């Protein structure tokens, strides 16, 4: 099924590990696979230094929750699930319906 504004799809979010998105195409592989399975697939990037890698996993987990807090304006879930215009910062509607489901996957630090 093709995702479009009349037939919206569930959301898949991939979160890279520390700088892994800069060196490999793992995120692209996962996103293409999930899109083929009928999801709107996005990747959540973050500033490695500000996410608290030095704090270890606990620091990252605490800060990374903001990525998925749908009440936080600017978070991935707020922009795609709560924003009525659903423009995700590029003025194009994104055909996602979070009521159909949100799947999250990640690698290394991004899997926490």
mmCIF file with all atom_site columns, C-alpha atoms in Angstrom:
data_model
loop_
_atom_site.group_PDB
_atom_site.id
_atom_site.type_symbol
_atom_site.label_atom_id
_atom_site.label_alt_id
_atom_site.label_comp_id
_atom_site.label_asym_id
_atom_site.label_entity_id
_atom_site.label_seq_id
_atom_site.pdbx_PDB_ins_code
_atom_site.Cartn_x
_atom_site.Cartn_y
_atom_site.Cartn_z
_atom_site.occupancy
_atom_site.B_iso_or_equiv
_atom_site.pdbx_formal_charge
_atom_site.auth_seq_id
_atom_site.auth_comp_id
_atom_site.auth_asym_id
_atom_site.auth_atom_id
_atom_site.pdbx_PDB_model_num
ATOM 1   C CA . UNK A 1 1   ? 0.000  0.000  0.000  1.00 0.00 ? 1   UNK A CA 1
ATOM 2   C CA . UNK A 1 2   ? 1.345  3.375  -0.971 1.00 0.00 ? 2   UNK A CA 1
ATOM 3   C CA . UNK A 1 3   ? 1.305  6.068  1.703  1.00 0.00 ? 3   UNK A CA 1
ATOM 4   C CA . UNK A 1 4   ? -0.392 9.300  0.721  1.00 0.00 ? 4   UNK A CA 1
ATOM 5   C CA . UNK A 1 5   ? -2.511 11.963 2.394  1.00 0.00 ? 5   UNK A CA 1
ATOM 6   C CA . UNK A 1 6   ? -5.701 9.934  1.757  1.00 0.00 ? 6   UNK A CA 1
ATOM 7   C CA . UNK A 1 7   ? -4.179 6.635  2.876  1.00 0.00 ? 7   UNK A CA 1
ATOM 8   C CA . UNK A 1 8   ? -1.828 7.410  5.750  1.00 0.00 ? 8   UNK A CA 1
ATOM 9   C CA . UNK A 1 9   ? 0.603  4.859  7.190  1.00 0.00 ? 9   UNK A CA 1
ATOM 10  C CA . UNK A 1 10  ? 2.146  4.087  10.589 1.00 0.00 ? 10  UNK A CA 1
ATOM 11  C CA . UNK A 1 11  ? 5.452  5.691  11.574 1.00 0.00 ? 11  UNK A CA 1
ATOM 12  C CA . UNK A 1 12  ? 8.910  4.100  11.805 1.00 0.00 ? 12  UNK A CA 1
ATOM 13  C CA . UNK A 1 13  ? 11.713 6.057  13.513 1.00 0.00 ? 13  UNK A CA 1
ATOM 14  C CA . UNK A 1 14  ? 15.355 4.967  13.303 1.00 0.00 ? 14  UNK A CA 1
ATOM 15  C CA . UNK A 1 15  ? 17.889 6.484  15.719 1.00 0.00 ? 15  UNK A CA 1
ATOM 16  C CA . UNK A 1 16  ? 21.582 6.210  14.794 1.00 0.00 ? 16  UNK A CA 1
ATOM 17  C CA . UNK A 1 17  ? 24.363 5.363  17.192 1.00 0.00 ? 17  UNK A CA 1
ATOM 18  C CA . UNK A 1 18  ? 27.094 7.809  18.077 1.00 0.00 ? 18  UNK A CA 1
ATOM 19  C CA . UNK A 1 19  ? 28.341 9.191  14.759 1.00 0.00 ? 19  UNK A CA 1
ATOM 20  C CA . UNK A 1 20  ? 27.421 5.908  12.996 1.00 0.00 ? 20  UNK A CA 1
ATOM 21  C CA . UNK A 1 21  ? 25.107 7.781  10.626 1.00 0.00 ? 21  UNK A CA 1
ATOM 22  C CA . UNK A 1 22  ? 28.136 9.663  9.396  1.00 0.00 ? 22  UNK A CA 1
ATOM 23  C CA . UNK A 1 23  ? 30.031 6.514  8.424  1.00 0.00 ? 23  UNK A CA 1
ATOM 24  C CA . UNK A 1 24  ? 27.586 3.870  7.235  1.00 0.00 ? 24  UNK A CA 1
ATOM 25  C CA . UNK A 1 25  ? 24.266 3.469  5.464  1.00 0.00 ? 25  UNK A CA 1
ATOM 26  C CA . UNK A 1 26  ? 22.614 1.270  8.095  1.00 0.00 ? 26  UNK A CA 1
ATOM 27  C CA . UNK A 1 27  ? 19.839 3.825  8.597  1.00 0.00 ? 27  UNK A CA 1
ATOM 28  C CA . UNK A 1 28  ? 19.056 3.846  4.869  1.00 0.00 ? 28  UNK A CA 1
ATOM 29  C CA . UNK A 1 29  ? 18.818 0.050  4.777  1.00 0.00 ? 29  UNK A CA 1
ATOM 30  C CA . UNK A 1 30  ? 16.391 -0.028 7.718  1.00 0.00 ? 30  UNK A CA 1
ATOM 31  C CA . UNK A 1 31  ? 14.314 2.865  6.397  1.00 0.00 ? 31  UNK A CA 1
ATOM 32  C CA . UNK A 1 32  ? 13.940 1.344  2.913  1.00 0.00 ? 32  UNK A CA 1
ATOM 33  C CA . UNK A 1 33  ? 12.905 -1.984 4.414  1.00 0.00 ? 33  UNK A CA 1
ATOM 34  C CA . UNK A 1 34  ? 10.304 -0.417 6.700  1.00 0.00 ? 34  UNK A CA 1
ATOM 35  C CA . UNK A 1 35  ? 8.962  1.778  3.898  1.00 0.00 ? 35  UNK A CA 1
ATOM 36  C CA . UNK A 1 36  ? 8.541  -1.379 1.816  1.00 0.00 ? 36  UNK A CA 1
ATOM 37  C CA . UNK A 1 37  ? 6.523  -2.812 4.727  1.00 0.00 ? 37  UNK A CA 1
ATOM 38  C CA . UNK A 1 38  ? 4.118  0.152  4.626  1.00 0.00 ? 38  UNK A CA 1
ATOM 39  C CA . UNK A 1 39  ? 5.569  2.609  7.132  1.00 0.00 ? 39  UNK A CA 1
ATOM 40  C CA . UNK A 1 40  ? 6.523  6.251  6.759  1.00 0.00 ? 40  UNK A CA 1
ATOM 41  C CA . UNK A 1 41  ? 10.203 5.897  7.664  1.00 0.00 ? 41  UNK A CA 1
ATOM 42  C CA . UNK A 1 42  ? 12.287 8.699  9.179  1.00 0.00 ? 42  UNK A CA 1
ATOM 43  C CA . UNK A 1 43  ? 15.582 8.903  10.984 1.00 0.00 ? 43  UNK A CA 1
ATOM 44  C CA . UNK A 1 44  ? 16.112 10.998 14.099 1.00 0.00 ? 44  UNK A CA 1
ATOM 45  C CA . UNK A 1 45  ? 19.488 12.672 14.160 1.00 0.00 ? 45  UNK A CA 1
ATOM 46  C CA . UNK A 1 46  ? 20.929 14.312 17.237 1.00 0.00 ? 46  UNK A CA 1
ATOM 47  C CA . UNK A 1 47  ? 23.994 16.212 18.326 1.00 0.00 ? 47  UNK A CA 1
ATOM 48  C CA . UNK A 1 48  ? 26.230 13.540 19.844 1.00 0.00 ? 48  UNK A CA 1
ATOM 49  C CA . UNK A 1 49  ? 27.947 15.988 22.201 1.00 0.00 ? 49  UNK A CA 1
ATOM 50  C CA . UNK A 1 50  ? 24.722 17.385 23.643 1.00 0.00 ? 50  UNK A CA 1
ATOM 51  C CA . UNK A 1 51  ? 23.108 13.986 24.171 1.00 0.00 ? 51  UNK A CA 1
ATOM 52  C CA . UNK A 1 52  ? 25.518 13.071 26.947 1.00 0.00 ? 52  UNK A CA 1
ATOM 53  C CA . UNK A 1 53  ? 27.613 10.281 25.511 1.00 0.00 ? 53  UNK A CA 1
ATOM 54  C CA . UNK A 1 54  ? 30.123 11.098 28.213 1.00 0.00 ? 54  UNK A CA 1
ATOM 55  C CA . UNK A 1 55  ? 27.370 10.433 30.787 1.00 0.00 ? 55  UNK A CA 1
ATOM 56  C CA . UNK A 1 56  ? 27.018 6.899  29.404 1.00 0.00 ? 56  UNK A CA 1
ATOM 57  C CA . UNK A 1 57  ? 23.731 5.218  28.639 1.00 0.00 ? 57  UNK A CA 1
ATOM 58  C CA . UNK A 1 58  ? 21.795 6.770  31.535 1.00 0.00 ? 58  UNK A CA 1
ATOM 59  C CA . UNK A 1 59  ? 22.554 10.299 30.382 1.00 0.00 ? 59  UNK A CA 1
ATOM 60  C CA . UNK A 1 60  ? 21.608 9.498  26.816 1.00 0.00 ? 60  UNK A CA 1
ATOM 61  C CA . UNK A 1 61  ? 18.387 7.726  27.771 1.00 0.00 ? 61  UNK A CA 1
ATOM 62  C CA . UNK A 1 62  ? 17.234 10.670 29.886 1.00 0.00 ? 62  UNK A CA 1
ATOM 63  C CA . UNK A 1 63  ? 17.935 13.184 27.121 1.00 0.00 ? 63  UNK A CA 1
ATOM 64  C CA . UNK A 1 64  ? 16.782 11.008 24.226 1.00 0.00 ? 64  UNK A CA 1
ATOM 65  C CA . UNK A 1 65  ? 13.292 10.752 25.695 1.00 0.00 ? 65  UNK A CA 1
ATOM 66  C CA . UNK A 1 66  ? 12.751 14.272 24.384 1.00 0.00 ? 66  UNK A CA 1
ATOM 67  C CA . UNK A 1 67  ? 12.967 12.903 20.828 1.00 0.00 ? 67  UNK A CA 1
ATOM 68  C CA . UNK A 1 68  ? 9.817  10.884 21.492 1.00 0.00 ? 68  UNK A CA 1
ATOM 69  C CA . UNK A 1 69  ? 7.851  13.205 23.796 1.00 0.00 ? 69  UNK A CA 1
ATOM 70  C CA . UNK A 1 70  ? 4.803  14.085 21.699 1.00 0.00 ? 70  UNK A CA 1
ATOM 71  C CA . UNK A 1 71  ? 4.025  17.017 24.015 1.00 0.00 ? 71  UNK A CA 1
ATOM 72  C CA . UNK A 1 72  ? 7.405  18.653 23.261 1.00 0.00 ? 72  UNK A CA 1
ATOM 73  C CA . UNK A 1 73  ? 7.172  20.982 20.279 1.00 0.00 ? 73  UNK A CA 1
ATOM 74  C CA . UNK A 1 74  ? 9.991  20.062 17.934 1.00 0.00 ? 74  UNK A CA 1
ATOM 75  C CA . UNK A 1 75  ? 10.223 16.402 18.942 1.00 0.00 ? 75  UNK A CA 1
ATOM 76  C CA . UNK A 1 76  ? 9.900  13.809 16.191 1.00 0.00 ? 76  UNK A CA 1
ATOM 77  C CA . UNK A 1 77  ? 6.571  12.553 17.513 1.00 0.00 ? 77  UNK A CA 1
ATOM 78  C CA . UNK A 1 78  ? 5.135  16.028 18.002 1.00 0.00 ? 78  UNK A CA 1
ATOM 79  C CA . UNK A 1 79  ? 6.077  17.122 14.503 1.00 0.00 ? 79  UNK A CA 1
ATOM 80  C CA . UNK A 1 80  ? 4.720  13.998 12.847 1.00 0.00 ? 80  UNK A CA 1
ATOM 81  C CA . UNK A 1 81  ? 1.845  13.032 15.153 1.00 0.00 ? 81  UNK A CA 1
ATOM 82  C CA . UNK A 1 82  ? 0.533  16.254 16.722 1.00 0.00 ? 82  UNK A CA 1
ATOM 83  C CA . UNK A 1 83  ? 1.293  19.011 14.193 1.00 0.00 ? 83  UNK A CA 1
ATOM 84  C CA . UNK A 1 84  ? -1.937 19.533 12.242 1.00 0.00 ? 84  UNK A CA 1
ATOM 85  C CA . UNK A 1 85  ? -0.006 20.629 9.171  1.00 0.00 ? 85  UNK A CA 1
ATOM 86  C CA . UNK A 1 86  ? 2.359  17.660 9.567  1.00 0.00 ? 86  UNK A CA 1
ATOM 87  C CA . UNK A 1 87  ? 4.945  19.521 7.484  1.00 0.00 ? 87  UNK A CA 1
ATOM 88  C CA . UNK A 1 88  ? 8.058  18.342 9.388  1.00 0.00 ? 88  UNK A CA 1
ATOM 89  C CA . UNK A 1 89  ? 9.894  21.544 8.575  1.00 0.00 ? 89  UNK A CA 1
ATOM 90  C CA . UNK A 1 90  ? 9.913  21.207 4.797  1.00 0.00 ? 90  UNK A CA 1
ATOM 91  C CA . UNK A 1 91  ? 6.414  22.425 3.868  1.00 0.00 ? 91  UNK A CA 1
ATOM 92  C CA . UNK A 1 92  ? 5.345  19.054 2.480  1.00 0.00 ? 92  UNK A CA 1
ATOM 93  C CA . UNK A 1 93  ? 2.661  17.014 4.175  1.00 0.00 ? 93  UNK A CA 1
ATOM 94  C CA . UNK A 1 94  ? 3.847  13.685 5.556  1.00 0.00 ? 94  UNK A CA 1
ATOM 95  C CA . UNK A 1 95  ? 1.282  10.886 5.179  1.00 0.00 ? 95  UNK A CA 1
ATOM 96  C CA . UNK A 1 96  ? 1.621  9.417  8.668  1.00 0.00 ? 96  UNK A CA 1
ATOM 97  C CA . UNK A 1 97  ? -1.078 8.301  11.099 1.00 0.00 ? 97  UNK A CA 1
ATOM 98  C CA . UNK A 1 98  ? 0.501  7.616  14.485 1.00 0.00 ? 98  UNK A CA 1
ATOM 99  C CA . UNK A 1 99  ? -2.755 6.026  15.668 1.00 0.00 ? 99  UNK A CA 1
ATOM 100 C CA . UNK A 1 100 ? -1.856 3.136  13.352 1.00 0.00 ? 100 UNK A CA 1
ATOM 101 C CA . UNK A 1 101 ? 1.374  2.637  15.284 1.00 0.00 ? 101 UNK A CA 1
ATOM 102 C CA . UNK A 1 102 ? 4.868  3.959  15.921 1.00 0.00 ? 102 UNK A CA 1
ATOM 103 C CA . UNK A 1 103 ? 7.838  1.596  15.613 1.00 0.00 ? 103 UNK A CA 1
ATOM 104 C CA . UNK A 1 104 ? 11.251 2.647  16.888 1.00 0.00 ? 104 UNK A CA 1
ATOM 105 C CA . UNK A 1 105 ? 14.598 1.020  16.210 1.00 0.00 ? 105 UNK A CA 1
ATOM 106 C CA . UNK A 1 106 ? 18.178 2.119  16.694 1.00 0.00 ? 106 UNK A CA 1
ATOM 107 C CA . UNK A 1 107 ? 21.788 1.132  16.702 1.00 0.00 ? 107 UNK A CA 1
ATOM 108 C CA . UNK A 1 108 ? 24.296 1.324  19.557 1.00 0.00 ? 108 UNK A CA 1
ATOM 109 C CA . UNK A 1 109 ? 23.596 4.484  21.566 1.00 0.00 ? 109 UNK A CA 1
ATOM 110 C CA . UNK A 1 110 ? 20.528 5.064  19.400 1.00 0.00 ? 110 UNK A CA 1
ATOM 111 C CA . UNK A 1 111 ? 18.967 1.815  20.584 1.00 0.00 ? 111 UNK A CA 1
ATOM 112 C CA . UNK A 1 112 ? 18.656 3.020  24.175 1.00 0.00 ? 112 UNK A CA 1
#
